[in-house]
PDB file of C-alpha atoms in Angstrom:
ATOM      1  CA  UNK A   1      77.559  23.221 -52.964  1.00 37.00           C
ATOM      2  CA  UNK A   2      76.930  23.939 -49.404  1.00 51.00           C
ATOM      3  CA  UNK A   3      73.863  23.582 -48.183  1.00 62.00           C
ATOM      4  CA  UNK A   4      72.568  27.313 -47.521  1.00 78.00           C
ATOM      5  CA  UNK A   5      71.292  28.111 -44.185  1.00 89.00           C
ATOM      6  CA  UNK A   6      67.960  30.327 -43.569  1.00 88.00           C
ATOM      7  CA  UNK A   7      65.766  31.772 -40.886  1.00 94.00           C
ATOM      8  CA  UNK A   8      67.165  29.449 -38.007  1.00 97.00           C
ATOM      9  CA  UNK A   9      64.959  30.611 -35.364  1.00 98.00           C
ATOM     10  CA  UNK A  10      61.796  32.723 -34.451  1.00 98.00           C
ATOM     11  CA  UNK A  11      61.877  34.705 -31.579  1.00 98.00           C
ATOM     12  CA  UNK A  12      59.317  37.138 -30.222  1.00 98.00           C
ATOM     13  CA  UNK A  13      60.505  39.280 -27.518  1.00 98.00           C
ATOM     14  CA  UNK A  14      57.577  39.518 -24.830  1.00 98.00           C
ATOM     15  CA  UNK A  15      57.102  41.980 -21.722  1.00 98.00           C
ATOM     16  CA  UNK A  16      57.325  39.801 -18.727  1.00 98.00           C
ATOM     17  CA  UNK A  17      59.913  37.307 -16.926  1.00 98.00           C
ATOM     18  CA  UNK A  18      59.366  34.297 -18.871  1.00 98.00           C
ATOM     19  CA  UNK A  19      60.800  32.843 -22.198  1.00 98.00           C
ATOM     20  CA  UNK A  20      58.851  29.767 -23.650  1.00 98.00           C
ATOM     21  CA  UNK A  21      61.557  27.711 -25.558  1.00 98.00           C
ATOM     22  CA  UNK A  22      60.492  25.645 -28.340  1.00 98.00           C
ATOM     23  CA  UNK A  23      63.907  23.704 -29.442  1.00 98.00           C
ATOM     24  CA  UNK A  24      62.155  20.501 -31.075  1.00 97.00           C
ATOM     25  CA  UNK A  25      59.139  22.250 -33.324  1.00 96.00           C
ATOM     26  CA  UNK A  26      61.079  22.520 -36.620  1.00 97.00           C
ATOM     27  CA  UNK A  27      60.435  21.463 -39.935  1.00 97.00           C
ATOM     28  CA  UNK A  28      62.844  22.583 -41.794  1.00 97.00           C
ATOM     29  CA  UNK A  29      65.342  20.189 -43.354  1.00 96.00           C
ATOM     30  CA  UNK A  30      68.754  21.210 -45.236  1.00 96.00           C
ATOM     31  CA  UNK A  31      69.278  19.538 -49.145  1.00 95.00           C
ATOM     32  CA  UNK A  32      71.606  17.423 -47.232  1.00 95.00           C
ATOM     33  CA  UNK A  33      69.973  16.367 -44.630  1.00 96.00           C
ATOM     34  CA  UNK A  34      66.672  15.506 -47.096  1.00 95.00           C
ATOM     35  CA  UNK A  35      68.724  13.783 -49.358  1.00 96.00           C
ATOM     36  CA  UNK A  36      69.896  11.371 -46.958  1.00 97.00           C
ATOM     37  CA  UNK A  37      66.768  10.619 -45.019  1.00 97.00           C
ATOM     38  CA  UNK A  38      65.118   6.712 -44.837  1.00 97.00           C
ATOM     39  CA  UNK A  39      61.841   7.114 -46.192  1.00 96.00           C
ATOM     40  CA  UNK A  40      59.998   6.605 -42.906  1.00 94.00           C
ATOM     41  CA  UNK A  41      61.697   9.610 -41.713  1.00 95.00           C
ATOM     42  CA  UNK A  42      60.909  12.195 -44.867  1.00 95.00           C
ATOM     43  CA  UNK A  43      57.638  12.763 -42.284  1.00 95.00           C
ATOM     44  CA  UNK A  44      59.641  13.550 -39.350  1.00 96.00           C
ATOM     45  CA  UNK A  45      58.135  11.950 -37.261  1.00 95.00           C
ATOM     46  CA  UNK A  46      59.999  12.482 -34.241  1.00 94.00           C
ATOM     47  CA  UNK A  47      59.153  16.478 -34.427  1.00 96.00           C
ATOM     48  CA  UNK A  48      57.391  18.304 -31.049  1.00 97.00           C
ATOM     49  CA  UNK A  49      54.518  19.047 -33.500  1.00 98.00           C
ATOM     50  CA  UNK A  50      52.258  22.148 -33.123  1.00 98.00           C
ATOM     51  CA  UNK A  51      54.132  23.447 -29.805  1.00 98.00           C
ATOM     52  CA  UNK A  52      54.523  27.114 -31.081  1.00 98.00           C
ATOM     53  CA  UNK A  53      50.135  26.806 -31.919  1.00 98.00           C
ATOM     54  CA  UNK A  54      49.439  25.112 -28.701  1.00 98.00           C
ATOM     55  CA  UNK A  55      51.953  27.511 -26.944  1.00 98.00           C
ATOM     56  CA  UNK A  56      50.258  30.769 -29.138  1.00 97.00           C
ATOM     57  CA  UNK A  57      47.870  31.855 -26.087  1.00 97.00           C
ATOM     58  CA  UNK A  58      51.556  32.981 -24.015  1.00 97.00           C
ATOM     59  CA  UNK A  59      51.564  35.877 -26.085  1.00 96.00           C
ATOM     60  CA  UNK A  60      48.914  37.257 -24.203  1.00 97.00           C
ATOM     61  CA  UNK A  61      50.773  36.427 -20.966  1.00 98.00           C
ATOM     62  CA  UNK A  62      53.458  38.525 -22.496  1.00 98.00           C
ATOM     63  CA  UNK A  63      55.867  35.747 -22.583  1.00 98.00           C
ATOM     64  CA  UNK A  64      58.951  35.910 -24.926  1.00 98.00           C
ATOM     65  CA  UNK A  65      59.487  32.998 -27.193  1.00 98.00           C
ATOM     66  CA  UNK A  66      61.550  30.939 -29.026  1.00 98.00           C
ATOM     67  CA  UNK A  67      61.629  28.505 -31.475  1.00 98.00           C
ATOM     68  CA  UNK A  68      64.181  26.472 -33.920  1.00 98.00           C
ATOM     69  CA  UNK A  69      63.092  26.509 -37.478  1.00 98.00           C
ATOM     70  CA  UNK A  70      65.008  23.628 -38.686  1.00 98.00           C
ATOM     71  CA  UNK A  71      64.171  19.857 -37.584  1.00 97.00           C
ATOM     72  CA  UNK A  72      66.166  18.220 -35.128  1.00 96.00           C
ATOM     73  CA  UNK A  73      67.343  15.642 -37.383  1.00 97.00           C
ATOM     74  CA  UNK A  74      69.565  18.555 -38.878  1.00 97.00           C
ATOM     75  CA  UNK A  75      70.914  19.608 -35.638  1.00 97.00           C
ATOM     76  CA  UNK A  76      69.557  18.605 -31.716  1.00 96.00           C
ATOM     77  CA  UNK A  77      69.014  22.404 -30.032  1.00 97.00           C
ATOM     78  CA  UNK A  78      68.931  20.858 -26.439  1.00 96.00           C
ATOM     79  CA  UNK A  79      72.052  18.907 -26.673  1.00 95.00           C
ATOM     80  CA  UNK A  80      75.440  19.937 -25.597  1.00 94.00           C
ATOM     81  CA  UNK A  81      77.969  21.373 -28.213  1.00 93.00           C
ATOM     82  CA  UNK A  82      80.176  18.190 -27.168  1.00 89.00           C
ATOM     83  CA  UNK A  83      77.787  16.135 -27.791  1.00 68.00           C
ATOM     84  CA  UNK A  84      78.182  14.379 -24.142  1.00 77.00           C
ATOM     85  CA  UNK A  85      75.572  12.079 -23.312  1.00 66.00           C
ATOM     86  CA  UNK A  86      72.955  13.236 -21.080  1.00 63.00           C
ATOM     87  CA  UNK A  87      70.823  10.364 -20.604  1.00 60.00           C
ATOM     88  CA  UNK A  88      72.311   6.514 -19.671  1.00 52.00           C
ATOM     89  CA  UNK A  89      69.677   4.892 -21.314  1.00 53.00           C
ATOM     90  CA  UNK A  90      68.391   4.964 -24.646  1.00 49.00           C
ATOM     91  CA  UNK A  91      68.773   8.758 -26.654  1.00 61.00           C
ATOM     92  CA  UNK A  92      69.384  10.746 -29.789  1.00 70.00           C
ATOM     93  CA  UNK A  93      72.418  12.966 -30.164  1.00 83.00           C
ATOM     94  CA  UNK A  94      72.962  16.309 -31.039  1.00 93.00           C
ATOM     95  CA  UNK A  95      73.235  14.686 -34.813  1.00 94.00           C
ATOM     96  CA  UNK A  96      70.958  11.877 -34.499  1.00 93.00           C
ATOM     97  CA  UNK A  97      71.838   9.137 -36.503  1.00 92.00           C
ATOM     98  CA  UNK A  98      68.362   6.964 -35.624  1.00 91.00           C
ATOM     99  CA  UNK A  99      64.903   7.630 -35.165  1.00 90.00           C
ATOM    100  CA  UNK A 100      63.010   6.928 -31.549  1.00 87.00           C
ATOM    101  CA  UNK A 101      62.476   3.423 -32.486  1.00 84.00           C
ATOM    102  CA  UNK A 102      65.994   2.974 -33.086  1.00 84.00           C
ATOM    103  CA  UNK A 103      65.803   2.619 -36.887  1.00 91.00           C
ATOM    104  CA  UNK A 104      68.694   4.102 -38.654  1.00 93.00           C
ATOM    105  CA  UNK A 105      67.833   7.744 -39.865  1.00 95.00           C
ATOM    106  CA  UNK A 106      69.652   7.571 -42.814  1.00 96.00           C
ATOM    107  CA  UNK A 107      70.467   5.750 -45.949  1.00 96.00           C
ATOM    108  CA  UNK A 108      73.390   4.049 -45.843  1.00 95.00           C
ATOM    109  CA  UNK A 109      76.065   6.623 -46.854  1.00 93.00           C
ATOM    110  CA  UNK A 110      73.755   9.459 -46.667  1.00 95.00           C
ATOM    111  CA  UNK A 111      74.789  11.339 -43.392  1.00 94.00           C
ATOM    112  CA  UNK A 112      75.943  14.649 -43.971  1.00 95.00           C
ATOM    113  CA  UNK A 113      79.551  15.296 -43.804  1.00 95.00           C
ATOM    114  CA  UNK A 114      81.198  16.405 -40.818  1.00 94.00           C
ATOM    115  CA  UNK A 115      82.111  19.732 -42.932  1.00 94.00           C
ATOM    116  CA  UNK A 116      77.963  20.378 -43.140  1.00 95.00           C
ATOM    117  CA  UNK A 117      77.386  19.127 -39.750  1.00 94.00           C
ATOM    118  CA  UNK A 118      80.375  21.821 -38.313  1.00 95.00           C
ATOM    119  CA  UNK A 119      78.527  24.540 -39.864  1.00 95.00           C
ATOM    120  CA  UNK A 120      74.706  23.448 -38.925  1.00 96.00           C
ATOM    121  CA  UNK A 121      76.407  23.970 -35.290  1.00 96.00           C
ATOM    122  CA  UNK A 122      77.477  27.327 -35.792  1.00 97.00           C
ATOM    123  CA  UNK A 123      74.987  28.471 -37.783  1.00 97.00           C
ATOM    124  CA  UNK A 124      71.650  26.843 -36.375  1.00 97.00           C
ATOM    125  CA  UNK A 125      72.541  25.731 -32.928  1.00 98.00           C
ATOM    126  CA  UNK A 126      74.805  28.559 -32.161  1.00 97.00           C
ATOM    127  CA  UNK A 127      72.317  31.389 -32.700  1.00 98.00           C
ATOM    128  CA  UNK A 128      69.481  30.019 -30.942  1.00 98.00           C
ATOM    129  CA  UNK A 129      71.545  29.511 -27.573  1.00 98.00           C
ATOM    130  CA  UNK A 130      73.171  32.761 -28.233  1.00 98.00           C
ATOM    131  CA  UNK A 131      69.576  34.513 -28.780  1.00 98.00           C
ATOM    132  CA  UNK A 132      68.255  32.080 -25.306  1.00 98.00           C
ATOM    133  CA  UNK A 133      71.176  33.348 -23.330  1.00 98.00           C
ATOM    134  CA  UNK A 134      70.671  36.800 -24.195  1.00 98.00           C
ATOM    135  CA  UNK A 135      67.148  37.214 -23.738  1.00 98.00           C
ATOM    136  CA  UNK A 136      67.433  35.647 -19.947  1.00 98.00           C
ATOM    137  CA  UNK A 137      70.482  37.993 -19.570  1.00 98.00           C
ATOM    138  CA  UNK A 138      68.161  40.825 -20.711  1.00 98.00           C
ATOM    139  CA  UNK A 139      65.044  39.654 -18.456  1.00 98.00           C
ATOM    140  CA  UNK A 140      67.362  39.116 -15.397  1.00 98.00           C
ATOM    141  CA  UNK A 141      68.556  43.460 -15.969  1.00 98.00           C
ATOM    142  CA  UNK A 142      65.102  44.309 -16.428  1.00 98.00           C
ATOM    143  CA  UNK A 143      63.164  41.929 -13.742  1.00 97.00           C
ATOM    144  CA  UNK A 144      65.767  41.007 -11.550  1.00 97.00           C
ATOM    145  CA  UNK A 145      65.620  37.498 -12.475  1.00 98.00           C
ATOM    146  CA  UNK A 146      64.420  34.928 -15.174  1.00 98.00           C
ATOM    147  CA  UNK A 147      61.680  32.227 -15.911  1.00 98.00           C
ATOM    148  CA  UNK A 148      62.464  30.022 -19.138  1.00 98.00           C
ATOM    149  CA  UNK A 149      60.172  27.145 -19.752  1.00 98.00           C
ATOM    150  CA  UNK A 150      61.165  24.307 -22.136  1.00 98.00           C
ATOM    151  CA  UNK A 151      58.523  23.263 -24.030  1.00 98.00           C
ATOM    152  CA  UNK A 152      58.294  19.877 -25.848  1.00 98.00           C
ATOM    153  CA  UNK A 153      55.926  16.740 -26.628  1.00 97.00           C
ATOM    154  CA  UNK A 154      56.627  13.392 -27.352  1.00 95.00           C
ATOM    155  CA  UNK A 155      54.203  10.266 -29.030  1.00 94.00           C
ATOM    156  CA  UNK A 156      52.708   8.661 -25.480  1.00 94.00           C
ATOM    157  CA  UNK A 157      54.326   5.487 -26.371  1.00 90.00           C
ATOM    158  CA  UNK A 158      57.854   5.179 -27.326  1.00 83.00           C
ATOM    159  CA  UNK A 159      59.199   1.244 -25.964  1.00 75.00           C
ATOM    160  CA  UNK A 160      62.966   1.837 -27.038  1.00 75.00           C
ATOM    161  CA  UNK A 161      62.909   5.358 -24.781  1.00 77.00           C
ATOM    162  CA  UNK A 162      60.622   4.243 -21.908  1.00 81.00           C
ATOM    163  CA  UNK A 163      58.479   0.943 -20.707  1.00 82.00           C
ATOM    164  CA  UNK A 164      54.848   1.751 -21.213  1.00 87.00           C
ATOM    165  CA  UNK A 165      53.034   5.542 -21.918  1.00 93.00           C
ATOM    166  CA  UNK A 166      54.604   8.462 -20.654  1.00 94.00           C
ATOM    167  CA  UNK A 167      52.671  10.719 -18.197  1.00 96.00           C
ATOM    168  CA  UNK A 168      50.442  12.819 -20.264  1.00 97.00           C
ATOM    169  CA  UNK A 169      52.444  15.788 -17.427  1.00 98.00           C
ATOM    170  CA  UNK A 170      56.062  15.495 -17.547  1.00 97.00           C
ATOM    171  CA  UNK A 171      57.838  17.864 -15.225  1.00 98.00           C
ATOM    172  CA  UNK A 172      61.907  18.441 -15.900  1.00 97.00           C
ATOM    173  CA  UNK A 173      63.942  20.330 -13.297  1.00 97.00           C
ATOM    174  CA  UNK A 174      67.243  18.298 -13.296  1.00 97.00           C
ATOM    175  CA  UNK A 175      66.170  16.407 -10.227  1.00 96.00           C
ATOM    176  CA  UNK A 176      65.808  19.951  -8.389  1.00 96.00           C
ATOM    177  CA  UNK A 177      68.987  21.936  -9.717  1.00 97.00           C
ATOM    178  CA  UNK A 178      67.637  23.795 -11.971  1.00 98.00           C
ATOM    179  CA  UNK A 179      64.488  25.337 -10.234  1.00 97.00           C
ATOM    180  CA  UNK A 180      63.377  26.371  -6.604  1.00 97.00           C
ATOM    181  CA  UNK A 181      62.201  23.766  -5.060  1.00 96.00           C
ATOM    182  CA  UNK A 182      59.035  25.657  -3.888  1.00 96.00           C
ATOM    183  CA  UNK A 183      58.207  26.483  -7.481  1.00 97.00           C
ATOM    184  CA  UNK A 184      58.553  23.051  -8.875  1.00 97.00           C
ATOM    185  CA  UNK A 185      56.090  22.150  -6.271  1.00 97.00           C
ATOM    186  CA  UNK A 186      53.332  24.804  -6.868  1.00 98.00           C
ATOM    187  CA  UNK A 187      53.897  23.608 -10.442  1.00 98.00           C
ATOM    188  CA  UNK A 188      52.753  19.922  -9.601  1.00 98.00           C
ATOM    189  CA  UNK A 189      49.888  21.450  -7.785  1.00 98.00           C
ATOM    190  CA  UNK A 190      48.585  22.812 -11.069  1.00 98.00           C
ATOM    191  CA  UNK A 191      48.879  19.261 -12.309  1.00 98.00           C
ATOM    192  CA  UNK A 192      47.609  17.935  -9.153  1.00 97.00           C
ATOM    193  CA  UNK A 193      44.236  20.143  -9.948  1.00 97.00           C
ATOM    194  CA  UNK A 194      43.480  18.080 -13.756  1.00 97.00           C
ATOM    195  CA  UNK A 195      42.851  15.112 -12.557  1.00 94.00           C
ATOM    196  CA  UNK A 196      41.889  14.262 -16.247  1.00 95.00           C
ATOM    197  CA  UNK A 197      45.211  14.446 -16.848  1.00 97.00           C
ATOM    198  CA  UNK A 198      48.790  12.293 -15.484  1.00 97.00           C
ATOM    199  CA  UNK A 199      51.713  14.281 -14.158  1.00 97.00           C
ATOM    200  CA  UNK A 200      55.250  13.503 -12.905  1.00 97.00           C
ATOM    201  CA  UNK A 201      58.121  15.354 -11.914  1.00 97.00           C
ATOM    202  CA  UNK A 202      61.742  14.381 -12.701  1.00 96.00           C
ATOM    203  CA  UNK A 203      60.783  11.028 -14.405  1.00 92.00           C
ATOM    204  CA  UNK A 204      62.041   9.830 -17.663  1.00 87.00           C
ATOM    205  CA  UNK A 205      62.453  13.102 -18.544  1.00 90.00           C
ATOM    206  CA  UNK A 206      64.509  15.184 -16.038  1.00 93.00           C
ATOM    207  CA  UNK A 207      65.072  18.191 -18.529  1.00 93.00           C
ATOM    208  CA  UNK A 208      67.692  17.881 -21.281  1.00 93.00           C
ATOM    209  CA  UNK A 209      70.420  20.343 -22.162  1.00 96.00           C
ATOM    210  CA  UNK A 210      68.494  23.603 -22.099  1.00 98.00           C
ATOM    211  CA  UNK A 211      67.263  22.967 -18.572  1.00 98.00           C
ATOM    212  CA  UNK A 212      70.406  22.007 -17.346  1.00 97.00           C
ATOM    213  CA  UNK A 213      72.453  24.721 -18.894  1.00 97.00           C
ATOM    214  CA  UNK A 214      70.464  27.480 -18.492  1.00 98.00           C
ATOM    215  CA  UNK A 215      68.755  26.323 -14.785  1.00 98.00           C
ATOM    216  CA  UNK A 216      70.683  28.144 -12.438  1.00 97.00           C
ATOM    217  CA  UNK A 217      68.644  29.376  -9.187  1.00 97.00           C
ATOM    218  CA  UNK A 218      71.615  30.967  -7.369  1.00 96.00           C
ATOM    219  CA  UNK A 219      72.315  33.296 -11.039  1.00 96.00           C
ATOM    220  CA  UNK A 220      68.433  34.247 -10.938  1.00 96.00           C
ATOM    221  CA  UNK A 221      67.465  31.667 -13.490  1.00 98.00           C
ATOM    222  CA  UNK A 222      64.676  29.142 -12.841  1.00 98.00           C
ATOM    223  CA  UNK A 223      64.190  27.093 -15.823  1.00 98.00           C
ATOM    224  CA  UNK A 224      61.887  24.015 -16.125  1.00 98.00           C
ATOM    225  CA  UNK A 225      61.015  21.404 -19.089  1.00 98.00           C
ATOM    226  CA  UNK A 226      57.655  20.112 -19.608  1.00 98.00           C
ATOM    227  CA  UNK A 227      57.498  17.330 -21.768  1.00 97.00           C
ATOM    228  CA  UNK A 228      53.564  16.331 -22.738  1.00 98.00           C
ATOM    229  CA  UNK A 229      52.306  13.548 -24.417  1.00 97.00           C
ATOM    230  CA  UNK A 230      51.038  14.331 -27.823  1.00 97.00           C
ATOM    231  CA  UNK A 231      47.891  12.501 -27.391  1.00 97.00           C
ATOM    232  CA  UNK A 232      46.290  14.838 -25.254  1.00 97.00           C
ATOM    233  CA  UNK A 233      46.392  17.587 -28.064  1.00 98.00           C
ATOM    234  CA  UNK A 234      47.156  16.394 -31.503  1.00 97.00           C
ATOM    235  CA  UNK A 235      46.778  12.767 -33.639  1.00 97.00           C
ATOM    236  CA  UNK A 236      50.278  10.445 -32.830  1.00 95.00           C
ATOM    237  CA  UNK A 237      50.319   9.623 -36.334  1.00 92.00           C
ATOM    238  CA  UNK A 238      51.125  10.730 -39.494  1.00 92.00           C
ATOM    239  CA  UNK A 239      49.644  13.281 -40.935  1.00 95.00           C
ATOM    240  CA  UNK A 240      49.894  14.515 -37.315  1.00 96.00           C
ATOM    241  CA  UNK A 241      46.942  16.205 -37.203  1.00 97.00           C
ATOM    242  CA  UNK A 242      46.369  19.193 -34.774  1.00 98.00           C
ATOM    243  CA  UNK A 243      42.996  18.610 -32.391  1.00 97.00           C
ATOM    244  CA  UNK A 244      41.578  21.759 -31.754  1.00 98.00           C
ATOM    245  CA  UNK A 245      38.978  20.390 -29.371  1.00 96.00           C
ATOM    246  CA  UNK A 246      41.833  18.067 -27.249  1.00 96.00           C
ATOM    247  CA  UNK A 247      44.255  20.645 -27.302  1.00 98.00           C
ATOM    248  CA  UNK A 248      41.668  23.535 -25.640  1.00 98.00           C
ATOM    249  CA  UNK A 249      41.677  21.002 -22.653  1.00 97.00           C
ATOM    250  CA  UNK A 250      45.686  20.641 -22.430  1.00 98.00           C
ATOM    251  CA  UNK A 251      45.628  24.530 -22.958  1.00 98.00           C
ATOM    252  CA  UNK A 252      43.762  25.298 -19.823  1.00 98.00           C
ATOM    253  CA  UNK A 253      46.292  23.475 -17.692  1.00 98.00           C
ATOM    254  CA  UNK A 254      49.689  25.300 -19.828  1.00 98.00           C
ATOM    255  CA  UNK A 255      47.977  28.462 -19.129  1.00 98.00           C
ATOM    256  CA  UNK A 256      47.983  27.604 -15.078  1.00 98.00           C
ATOM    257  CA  UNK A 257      51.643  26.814 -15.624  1.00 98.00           C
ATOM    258  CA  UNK A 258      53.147  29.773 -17.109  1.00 98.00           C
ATOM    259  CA  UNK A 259      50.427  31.850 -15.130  1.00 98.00           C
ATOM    260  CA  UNK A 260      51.640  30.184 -11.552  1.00 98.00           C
ATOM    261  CA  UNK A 261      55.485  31.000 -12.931  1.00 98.00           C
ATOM    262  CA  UNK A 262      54.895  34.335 -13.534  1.00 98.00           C
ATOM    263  CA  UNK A 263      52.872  34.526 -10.098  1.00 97.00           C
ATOM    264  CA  UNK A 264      56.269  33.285  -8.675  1.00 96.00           C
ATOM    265  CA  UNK A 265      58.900  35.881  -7.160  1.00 93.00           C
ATOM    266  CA  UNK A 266      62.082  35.076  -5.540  1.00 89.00           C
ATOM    267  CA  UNK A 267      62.668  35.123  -2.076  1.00 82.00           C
ATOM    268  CA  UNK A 268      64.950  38.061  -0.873  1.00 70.00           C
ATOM    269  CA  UNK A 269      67.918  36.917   1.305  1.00 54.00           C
TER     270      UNK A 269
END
């Protein structure tokens, strides 16, 4: 029997220019794709844990937002349809066959079949980027333009993905293609101003499919990834245990984020 497919997404439609999205936050695994699971992956480890809680304060902002309900080991929301690499070194795919350490992610034998896999794309994947592109469409009628912010985190230390810990700050806009250049930088000033915390811009992480895909200045669309260590709000391992306390700090400087993005306005030509 087919595995049955439920709830893939959550979104909330919000009253301003901006849409959070939340591709990596999912816990929910098919029978398939539980079945077939190493043990040291039945915790998912590799999940951006907590992002819609530490992200719950943009509803106040007015922000829209989106989330996948179903874990990226089922299907990777910011990778291509193709599946084309976007990164030379080291990365998952949109079906990842390994964890971040490289370990295999499943038994041996117990991938899902390319049958289940065809219809996780069309019926998880597909209706998240068809519910992203249509609430930009809709904010660009309305406001003239749109703000989408990719949210994700990632355990400080990951050696097979990067030499060392991440930036607790990790600033995506496709090396400049997908954002204004003047808005990336008022971004960095926000990061500039917590000095408690590290920041880059474009490093490892340069902003995955979402970002790319969806970036497009000249169409009215800025879009930029952030990519924070989990660290600075949450416990890196299991049970992955949400820190109230650390995560009011982080909070302070995603509110000055999404509050300098929605201070933004485009420049009339």
């Amino acid at each position: 029997m087919s595995d049955l497919i439920e709830n893939p997404l959550a979104f909330f439609q919000g009253r301003v220019p901006l849409l959070i999205s939340m591709p990596h936050a999912g816990l929910q695994l098919t029978p398939a794709v539980q079945a077939g699971l190493v043990p040291q992956a039945q915790g998912l480890p590799d999940t951006d844990w907590h992002i819609p809680l530490l992200y719950a304060f943009a509803a106040e902002l007015g922000a829209s937002t989106l989330a996948g309900n179903y874990s990226r080991y089922v299907v990777d929301l910011n990778r291509p349809a193709d599946d084309r690499p976007l990164y030379a070194t080291a990365t998952t795919g949109l079906y990842p066959d390994t964890l971040f350490d490289g370990e295999p992610l499943f038994i041996e034998g117990g991938q899902p079949s390319a049958f289940e896999r065809e219809r996780y794309l069309q019926e998880i994947w597909t209706p998240y980027h068809q519910t992203l592109a249509s609430e930009l469409e809709r904010l660009k009628a309305e406001f003239g333009y749109a703000l989408l912010f990719d949210a994700h985190s990632i355990a400080s230390r990951v050696p097979r993905l990067f030499d060392g810990k991440l930036p607790d700050f990790n600033l995506g806009t496709n090396d400049g293609a997908s954002c204004a250049p003047e808005l990336a930088q008022q971004l960095m000033q926000v990061c500039a101003n917590a000095p408690d915390f590290s920041h880059v811009l474009n490093g490892r992480f340069k902003g995955g499919y979402i970002t790319r895909h969806y970036g497009q200045p000249a169409d009215n669309v800025q879009a930029v990834q952030l990519e924070i260590c989990q660290c600075i709000y949450m416990d890196e391992q299991a049970p992955f245990t949400y820190r109230p306390a650390l995560a009011a700090k982080a909070q302070l400087v995603l509110r000055d984020l999404l509050e300098t993005l929605l201070a933004w306005r485009p420049t009339k030509s």
